[in-house]
Tab-separated table of C-alpha atoms and ligand atoms in Angstrom:
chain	number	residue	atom	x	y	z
O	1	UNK	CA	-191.347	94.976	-149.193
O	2	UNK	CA	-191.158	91.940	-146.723
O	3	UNK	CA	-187.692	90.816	-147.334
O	4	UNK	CA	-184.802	91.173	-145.604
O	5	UNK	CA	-181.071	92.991	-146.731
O	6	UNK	CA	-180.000	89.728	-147.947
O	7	UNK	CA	-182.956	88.707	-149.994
O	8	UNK	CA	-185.008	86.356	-147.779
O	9	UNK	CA	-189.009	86.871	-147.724
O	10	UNK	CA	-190.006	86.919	-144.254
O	11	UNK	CA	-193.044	85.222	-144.981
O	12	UNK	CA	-191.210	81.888	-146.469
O	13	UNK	CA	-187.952	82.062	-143.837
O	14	UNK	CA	-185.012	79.472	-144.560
O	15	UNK	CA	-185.691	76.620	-143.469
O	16	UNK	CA	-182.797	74.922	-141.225
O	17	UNK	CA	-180.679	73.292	-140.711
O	18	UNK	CA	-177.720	75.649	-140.985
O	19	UNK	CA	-174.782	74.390	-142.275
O	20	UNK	CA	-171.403	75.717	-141.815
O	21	UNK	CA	-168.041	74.676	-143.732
O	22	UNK	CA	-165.493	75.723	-141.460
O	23	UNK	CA	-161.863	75.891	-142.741
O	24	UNK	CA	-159.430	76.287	-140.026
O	25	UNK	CA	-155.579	76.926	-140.282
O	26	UNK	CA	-154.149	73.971	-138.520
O	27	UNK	CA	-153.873	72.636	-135.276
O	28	UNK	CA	-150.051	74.708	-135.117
O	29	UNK	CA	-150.206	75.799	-131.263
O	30	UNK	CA	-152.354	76.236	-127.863
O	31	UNK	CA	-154.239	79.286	-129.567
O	32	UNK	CA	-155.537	77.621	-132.288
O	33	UNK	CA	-156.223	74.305	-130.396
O	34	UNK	CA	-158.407	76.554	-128.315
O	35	UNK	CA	-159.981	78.397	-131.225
O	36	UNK	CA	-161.301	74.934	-132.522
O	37	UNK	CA	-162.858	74.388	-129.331
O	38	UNK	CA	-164.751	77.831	-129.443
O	39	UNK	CA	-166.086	76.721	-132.778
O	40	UNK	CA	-167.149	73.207	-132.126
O	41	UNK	CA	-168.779	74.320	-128.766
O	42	UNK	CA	-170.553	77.350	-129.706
O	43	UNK	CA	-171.679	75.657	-133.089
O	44	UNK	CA	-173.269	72.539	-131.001
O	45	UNK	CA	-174.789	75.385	-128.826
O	46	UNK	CA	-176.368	77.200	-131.610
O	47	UNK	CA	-177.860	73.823	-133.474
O	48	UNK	CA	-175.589	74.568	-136.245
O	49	UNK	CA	-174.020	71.396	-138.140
O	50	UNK	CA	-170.509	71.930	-138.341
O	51	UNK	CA	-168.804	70.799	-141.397
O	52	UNK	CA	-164.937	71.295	-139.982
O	53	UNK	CA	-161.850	71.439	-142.253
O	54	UNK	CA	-158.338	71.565	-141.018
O	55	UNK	CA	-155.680	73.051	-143.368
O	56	UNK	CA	-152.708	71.676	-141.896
O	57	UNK	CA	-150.951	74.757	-142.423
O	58	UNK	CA	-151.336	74.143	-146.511
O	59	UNK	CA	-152.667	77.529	-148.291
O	60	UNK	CA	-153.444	74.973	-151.626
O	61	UNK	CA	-155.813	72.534	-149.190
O	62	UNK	CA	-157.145	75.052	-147.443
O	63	UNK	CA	-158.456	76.630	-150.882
O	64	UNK	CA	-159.720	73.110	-152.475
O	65	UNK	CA	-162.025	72.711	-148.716
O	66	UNK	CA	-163.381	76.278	-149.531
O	67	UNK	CA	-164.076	75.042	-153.091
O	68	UNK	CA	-166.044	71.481	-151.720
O	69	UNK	CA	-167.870	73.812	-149.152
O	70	UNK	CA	-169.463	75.494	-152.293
O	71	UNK	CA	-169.491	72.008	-154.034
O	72	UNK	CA	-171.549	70.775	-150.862
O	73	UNK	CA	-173.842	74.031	-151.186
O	74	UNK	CA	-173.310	74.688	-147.401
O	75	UNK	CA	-175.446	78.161	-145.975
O	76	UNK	CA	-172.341	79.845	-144.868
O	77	UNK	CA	-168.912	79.494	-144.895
O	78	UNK	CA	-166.008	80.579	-142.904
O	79	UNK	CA	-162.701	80.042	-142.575
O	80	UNK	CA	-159.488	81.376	-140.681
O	81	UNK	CA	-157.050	81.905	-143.385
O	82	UNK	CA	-153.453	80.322	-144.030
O	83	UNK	CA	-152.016	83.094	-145.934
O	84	UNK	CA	-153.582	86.206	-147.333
O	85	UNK	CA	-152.977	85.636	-151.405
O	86	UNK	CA	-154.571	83.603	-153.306
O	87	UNK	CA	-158.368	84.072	-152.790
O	88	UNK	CA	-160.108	86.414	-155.446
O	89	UNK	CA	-161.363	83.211	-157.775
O	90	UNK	CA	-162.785	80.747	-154.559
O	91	UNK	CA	-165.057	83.871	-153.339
O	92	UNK	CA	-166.154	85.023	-156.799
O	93	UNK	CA	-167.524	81.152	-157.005
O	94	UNK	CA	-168.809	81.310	-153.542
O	95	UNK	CA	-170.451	84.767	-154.716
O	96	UNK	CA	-172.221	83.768	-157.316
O	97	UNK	CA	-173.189	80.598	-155.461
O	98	UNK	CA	-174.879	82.897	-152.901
O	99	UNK	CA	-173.081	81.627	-150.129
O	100	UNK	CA	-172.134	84.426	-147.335
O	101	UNK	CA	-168.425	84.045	-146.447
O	102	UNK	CA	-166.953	85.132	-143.127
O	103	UNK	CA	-163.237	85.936	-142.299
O	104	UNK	CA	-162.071	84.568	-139.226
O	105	UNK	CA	-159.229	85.507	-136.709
O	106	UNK	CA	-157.018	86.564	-140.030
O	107	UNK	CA	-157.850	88.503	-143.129
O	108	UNK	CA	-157.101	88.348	-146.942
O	109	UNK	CA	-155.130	90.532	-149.687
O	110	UNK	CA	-158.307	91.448	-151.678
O	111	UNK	CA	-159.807	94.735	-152.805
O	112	UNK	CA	-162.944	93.839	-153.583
O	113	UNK	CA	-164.647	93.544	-149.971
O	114	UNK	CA	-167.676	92.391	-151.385
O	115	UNK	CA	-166.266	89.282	-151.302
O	116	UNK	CA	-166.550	88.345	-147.297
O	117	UNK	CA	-169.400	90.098	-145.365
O	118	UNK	CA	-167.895	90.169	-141.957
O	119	UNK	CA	-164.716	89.526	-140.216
O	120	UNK	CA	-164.142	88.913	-136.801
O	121	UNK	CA	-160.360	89.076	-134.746
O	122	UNK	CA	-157.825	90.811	-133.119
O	123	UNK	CA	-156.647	94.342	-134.137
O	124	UNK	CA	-152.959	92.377	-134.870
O	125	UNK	CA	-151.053	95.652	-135.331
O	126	UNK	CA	-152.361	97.370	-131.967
O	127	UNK	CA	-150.979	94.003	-130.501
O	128	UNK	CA	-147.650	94.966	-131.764
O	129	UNK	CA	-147.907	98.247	-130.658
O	130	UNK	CA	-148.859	97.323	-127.299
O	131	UNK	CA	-145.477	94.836	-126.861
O	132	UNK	CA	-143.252	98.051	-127.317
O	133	UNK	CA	-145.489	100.411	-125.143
O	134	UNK	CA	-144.969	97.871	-122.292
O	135	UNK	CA	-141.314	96.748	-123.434
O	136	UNK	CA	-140.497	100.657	-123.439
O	137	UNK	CA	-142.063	101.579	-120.541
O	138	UNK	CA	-139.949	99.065	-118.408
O	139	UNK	CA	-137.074	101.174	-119.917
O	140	UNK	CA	-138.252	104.391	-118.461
O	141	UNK	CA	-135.521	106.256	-116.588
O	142	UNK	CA	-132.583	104.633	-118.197
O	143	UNK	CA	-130.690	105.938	-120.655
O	144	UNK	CA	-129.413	103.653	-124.275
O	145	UNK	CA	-131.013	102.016	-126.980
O	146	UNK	CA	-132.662	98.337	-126.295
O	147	UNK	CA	-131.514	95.666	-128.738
O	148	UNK	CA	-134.647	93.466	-129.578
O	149	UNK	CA	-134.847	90.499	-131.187
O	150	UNK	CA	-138.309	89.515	-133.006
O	151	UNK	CA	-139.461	85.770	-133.568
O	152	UNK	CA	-142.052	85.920	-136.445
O	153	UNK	CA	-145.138	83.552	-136.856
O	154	UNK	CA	-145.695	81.966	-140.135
O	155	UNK	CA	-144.646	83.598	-144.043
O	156	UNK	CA	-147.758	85.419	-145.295
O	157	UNK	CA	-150.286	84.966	-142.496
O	158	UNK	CA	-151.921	88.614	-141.143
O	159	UNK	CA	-150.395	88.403	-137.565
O	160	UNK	CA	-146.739	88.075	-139.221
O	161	UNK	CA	-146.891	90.978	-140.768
O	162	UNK	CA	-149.216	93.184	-138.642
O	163	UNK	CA	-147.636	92.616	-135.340
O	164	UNK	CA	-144.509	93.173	-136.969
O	165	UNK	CA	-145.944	96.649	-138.133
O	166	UNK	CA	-147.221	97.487	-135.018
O	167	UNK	CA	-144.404	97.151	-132.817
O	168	UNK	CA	-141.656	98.453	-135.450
O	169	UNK	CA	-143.953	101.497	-135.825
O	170	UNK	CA	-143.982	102.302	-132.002
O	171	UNK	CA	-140.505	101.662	-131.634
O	172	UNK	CA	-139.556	104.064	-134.309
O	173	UNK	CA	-141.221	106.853	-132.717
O	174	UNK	CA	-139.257	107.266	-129.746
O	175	UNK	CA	-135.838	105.091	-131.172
O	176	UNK	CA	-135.406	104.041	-128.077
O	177	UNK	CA	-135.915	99.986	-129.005
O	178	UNK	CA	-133.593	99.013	-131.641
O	179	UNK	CA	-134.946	95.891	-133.297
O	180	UNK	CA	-131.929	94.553	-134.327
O	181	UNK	CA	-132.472	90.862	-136.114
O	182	UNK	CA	-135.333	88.416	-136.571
O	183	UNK	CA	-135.952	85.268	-137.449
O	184	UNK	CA	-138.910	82.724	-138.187
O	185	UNK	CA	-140.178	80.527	-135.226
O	186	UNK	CA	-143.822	79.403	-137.673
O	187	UNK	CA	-145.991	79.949	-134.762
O	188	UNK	CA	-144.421	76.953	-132.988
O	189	UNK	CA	-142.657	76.169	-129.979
O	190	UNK	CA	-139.916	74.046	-131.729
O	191	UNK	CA	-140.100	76.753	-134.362
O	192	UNK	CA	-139.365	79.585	-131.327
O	193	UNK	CA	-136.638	77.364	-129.847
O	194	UNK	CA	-134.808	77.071	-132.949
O	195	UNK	CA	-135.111	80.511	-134.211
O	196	UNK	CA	-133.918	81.821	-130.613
O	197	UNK	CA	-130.998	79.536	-130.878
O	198	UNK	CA	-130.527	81.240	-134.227
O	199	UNK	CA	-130.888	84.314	-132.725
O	200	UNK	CA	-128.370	84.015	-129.846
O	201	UNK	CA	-125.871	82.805	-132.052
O	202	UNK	CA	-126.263	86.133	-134.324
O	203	UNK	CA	-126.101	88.632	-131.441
O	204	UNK	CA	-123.817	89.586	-129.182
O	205	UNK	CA	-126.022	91.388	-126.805
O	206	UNK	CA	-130.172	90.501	-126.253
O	207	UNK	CA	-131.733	92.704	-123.805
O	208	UNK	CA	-135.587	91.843	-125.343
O	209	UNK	CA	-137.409	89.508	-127.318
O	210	UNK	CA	-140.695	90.415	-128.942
O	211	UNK	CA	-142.096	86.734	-130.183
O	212	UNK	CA	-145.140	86.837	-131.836
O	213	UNK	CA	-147.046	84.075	-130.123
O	214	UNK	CA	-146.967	82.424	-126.748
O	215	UNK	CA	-145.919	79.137	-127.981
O	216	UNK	CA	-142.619	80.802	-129.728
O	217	UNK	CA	-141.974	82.551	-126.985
O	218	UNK	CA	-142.041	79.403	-124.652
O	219	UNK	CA	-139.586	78.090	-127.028
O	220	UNK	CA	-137.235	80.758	-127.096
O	221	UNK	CA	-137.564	80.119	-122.941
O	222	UNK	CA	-136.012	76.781	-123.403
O	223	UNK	CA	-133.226	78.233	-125.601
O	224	UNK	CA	-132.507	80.766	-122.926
O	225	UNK	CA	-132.043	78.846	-120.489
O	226	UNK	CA	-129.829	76.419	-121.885
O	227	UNK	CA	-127.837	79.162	-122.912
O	228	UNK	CA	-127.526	79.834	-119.192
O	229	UNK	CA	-130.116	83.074	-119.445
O	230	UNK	CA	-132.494	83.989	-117.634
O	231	UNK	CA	-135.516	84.745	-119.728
O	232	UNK	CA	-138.064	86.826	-118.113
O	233	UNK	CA	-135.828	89.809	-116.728
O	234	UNK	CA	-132.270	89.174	-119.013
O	235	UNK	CA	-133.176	89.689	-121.802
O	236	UNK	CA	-137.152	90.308	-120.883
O	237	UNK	CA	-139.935	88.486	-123.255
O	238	UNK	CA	-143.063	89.610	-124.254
O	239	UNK	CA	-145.804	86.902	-126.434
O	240	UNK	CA	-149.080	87.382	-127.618
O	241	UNK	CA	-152.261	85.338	-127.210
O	242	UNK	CA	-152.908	84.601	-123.425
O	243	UNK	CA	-152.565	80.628	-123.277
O	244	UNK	CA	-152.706	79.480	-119.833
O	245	UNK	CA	-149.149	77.821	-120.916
O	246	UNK	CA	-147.918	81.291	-121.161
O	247	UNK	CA	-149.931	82.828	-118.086
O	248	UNK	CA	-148.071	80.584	-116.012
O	249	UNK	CA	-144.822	81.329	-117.675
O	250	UNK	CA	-145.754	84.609	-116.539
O	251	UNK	CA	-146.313	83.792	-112.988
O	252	UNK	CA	-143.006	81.880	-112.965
O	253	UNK	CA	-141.019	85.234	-114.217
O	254	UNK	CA	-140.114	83.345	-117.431
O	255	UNK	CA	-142.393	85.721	-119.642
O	256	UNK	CA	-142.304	89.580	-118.877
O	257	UNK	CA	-145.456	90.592	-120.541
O	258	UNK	CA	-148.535	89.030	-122.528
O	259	UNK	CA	-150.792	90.512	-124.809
O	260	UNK	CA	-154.011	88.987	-125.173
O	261	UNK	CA	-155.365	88.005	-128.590
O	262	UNK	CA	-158.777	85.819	-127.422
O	263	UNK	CA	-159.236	82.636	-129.491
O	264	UNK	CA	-163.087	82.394	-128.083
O	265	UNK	CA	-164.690	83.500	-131.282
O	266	UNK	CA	-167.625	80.811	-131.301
O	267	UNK	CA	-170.245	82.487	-130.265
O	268	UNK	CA	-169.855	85.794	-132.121
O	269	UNK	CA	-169.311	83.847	-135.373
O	270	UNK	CA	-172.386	81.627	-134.981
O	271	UNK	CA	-174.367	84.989	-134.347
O	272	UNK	CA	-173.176	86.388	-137.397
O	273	UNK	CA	-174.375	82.638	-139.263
O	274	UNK	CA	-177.531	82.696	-137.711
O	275	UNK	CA	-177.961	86.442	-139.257
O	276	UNK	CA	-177.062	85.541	-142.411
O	277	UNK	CA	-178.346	82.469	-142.731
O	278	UNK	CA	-182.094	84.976	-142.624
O	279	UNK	CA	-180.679	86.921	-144.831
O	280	UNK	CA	-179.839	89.954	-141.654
O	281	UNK	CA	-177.417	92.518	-141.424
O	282	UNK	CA	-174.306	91.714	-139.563
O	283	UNK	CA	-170.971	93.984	-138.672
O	284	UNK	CA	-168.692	94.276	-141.415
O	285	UNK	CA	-165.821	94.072	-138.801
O	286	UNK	CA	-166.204	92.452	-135.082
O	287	UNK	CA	-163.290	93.035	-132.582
O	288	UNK	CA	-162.040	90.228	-130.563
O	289	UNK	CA	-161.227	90.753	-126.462
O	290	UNK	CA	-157.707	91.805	-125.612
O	291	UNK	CA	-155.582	92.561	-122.432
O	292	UNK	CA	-152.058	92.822	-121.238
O	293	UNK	CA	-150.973	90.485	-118.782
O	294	UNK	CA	-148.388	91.079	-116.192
O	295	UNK	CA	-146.734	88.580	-113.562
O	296	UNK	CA	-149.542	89.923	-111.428
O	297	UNK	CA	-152.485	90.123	-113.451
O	298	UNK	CA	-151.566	86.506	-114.958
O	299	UNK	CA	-152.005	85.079	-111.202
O	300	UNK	CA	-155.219	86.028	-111.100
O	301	UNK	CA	-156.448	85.051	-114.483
O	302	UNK	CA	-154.864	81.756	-114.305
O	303	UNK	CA	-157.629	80.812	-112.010
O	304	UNK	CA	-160.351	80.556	-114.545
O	305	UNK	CA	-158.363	80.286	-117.912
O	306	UNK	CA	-159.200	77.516	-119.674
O	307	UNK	CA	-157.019	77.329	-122.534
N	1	LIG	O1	-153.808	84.246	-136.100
N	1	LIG	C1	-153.614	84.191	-134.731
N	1	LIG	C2	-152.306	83.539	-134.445
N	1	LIG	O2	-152.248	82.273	-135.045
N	1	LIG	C3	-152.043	83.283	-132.978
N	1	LIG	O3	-151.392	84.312	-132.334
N	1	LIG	C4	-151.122	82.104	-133.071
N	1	LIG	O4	-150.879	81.496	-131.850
N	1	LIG	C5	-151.816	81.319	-134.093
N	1	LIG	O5	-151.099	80.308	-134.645
């Protein structure tokens, strides 16, 4: 009768320390730089030891770190997934191995949910939804469709196709933004420079850009402009994440809207170790902050962003 959800007798608790493998996507952009951070800080803050793993954008790495954080018998284990495929057999083994897994930022293509017991992150598809409320609303007034041009993050990754979701699905309610070509900027700003160059060289006539992360959108700034555009009002831009790269972008009237997707996740996900590591109840889903920036509100938050 003394134990605990997850098993543990109260009267012989775990004894520390906790150990966390950590396997993060990359090191792609601003957001995730920033996302490290939050980990390494908030895992130093909570005593945890930190056993980091960086993917480097490879979906076959990233699932051979899982497998040596079971290997290592670590007390928890999280990661921020690459792609969504590909991960039924690694969390069976951490399963039986009674190791709690945690879904960061991103989630995975599996049915059984047993397999993760929380996941913390942005809602991706209200994200997208968001873009063409704001987009749309500019629009207000006017008469004619918009012709919008999308720069996608990475092949198989949660945000790609969620964001994508969420803005096509507002669009097509009113028809009023025509989404007319995309094209793959892989979450980078190289990647958002060549895919608006792409872009421009497709279409005729631009009069929005939806790109799916700051750093892609900063990219498809540079493009712009070289193509003797002016990014910002012709055609108009709207990112996600929140960077202070793009909140100044903002403030310069290069950007036209951003939504926020916060990459300070630390602290919640070291709560949700500590839980689990005593064998607690945690959230099966934890929501990450969000906003929408304009020139004006981006001003003011510039003053204390960090990232
Ligand atoms: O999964 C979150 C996304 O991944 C961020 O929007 C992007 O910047 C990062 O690479």
């Amino acid at each position: 009768k003394d134990e605990e959800p997850g098993g543990v007798d109260l009267r012989n608790p775990p004894k520390g320390p906790i150990v966390l493998g950590f396997s993060q996507v990359g090191a792609e952009g601003g957001w995730r730089r920033a996302n490290t951070a939050s980990i390494r800080k908030a895992a130093v803050r909570n005593r945890i030891d930190l056993n980091f793993k960086d993917a480097g954008g490879d979906p076959k790495k990233q699932i051979a770190d899982v497998h040596s954080f079971i290997d290592a018998r670590v007390s928890v284990i999280a990661f921020a997934p690459v792609v969504e495929t590909g991960w039924g057999e690694v969390l069976r083994r951490a399963r039986d191995a009674r190791i709690p897994v945690v879904l960061t930022d991103r989630l995975i293509d599996e049915t059984d949910t047993s397999l993760w017991a929380s996941s913390i992150g942005a809602e991706f598809a209200s994200e997208g939804n968001l873009a063409a409320i704001y987009l749309e609303n500019d629009y207000a007034g006017t008469t004619g469709t918009v012709n919008v041009v999308e720069i996608l993050g990475a092949n198989g990754a949660t945000p790609t196709k969620l964001r994508a979701e969420g803005f096509a699905a507002t669009a097509a309610k009113t028809g009023r933004l025509n989404i007319v070509d995309q094209a793959t900027g892989d979450w980078t700003k190289d990647g958002g420079k060549a895919a608006m160059r792409e872009l421009l060289e497709r279409n005729k006539r631009i009069d929005a850009v939806f790109a799916q992360n700051d750093d892609m959108g900063l990219g498809a700034v540079i493009a712009l402009e070289a193509a003797g555009k002016k990014p910002g009002s012709a055609p108009k831009i709207v990112t996600v994440d929140g960077t202070k790269a793009a909140l100044q972008g903002l403030a310069d009237g290069k950007l036209t809207y951003v939504i926020e997707c916060s990459p300070e996740i630390g602290e919640p996900l070291m709560s949700v170790v500590v839980d689990l590591f005593h064998g607690g109840r945690v959230p099966k889903r934890i929501p990450s902050e969000k906003a929408v920036f304009d020139a004006e509100t981006a001003a003011e938050a510039l003053l204390d962003r960090t990232y």
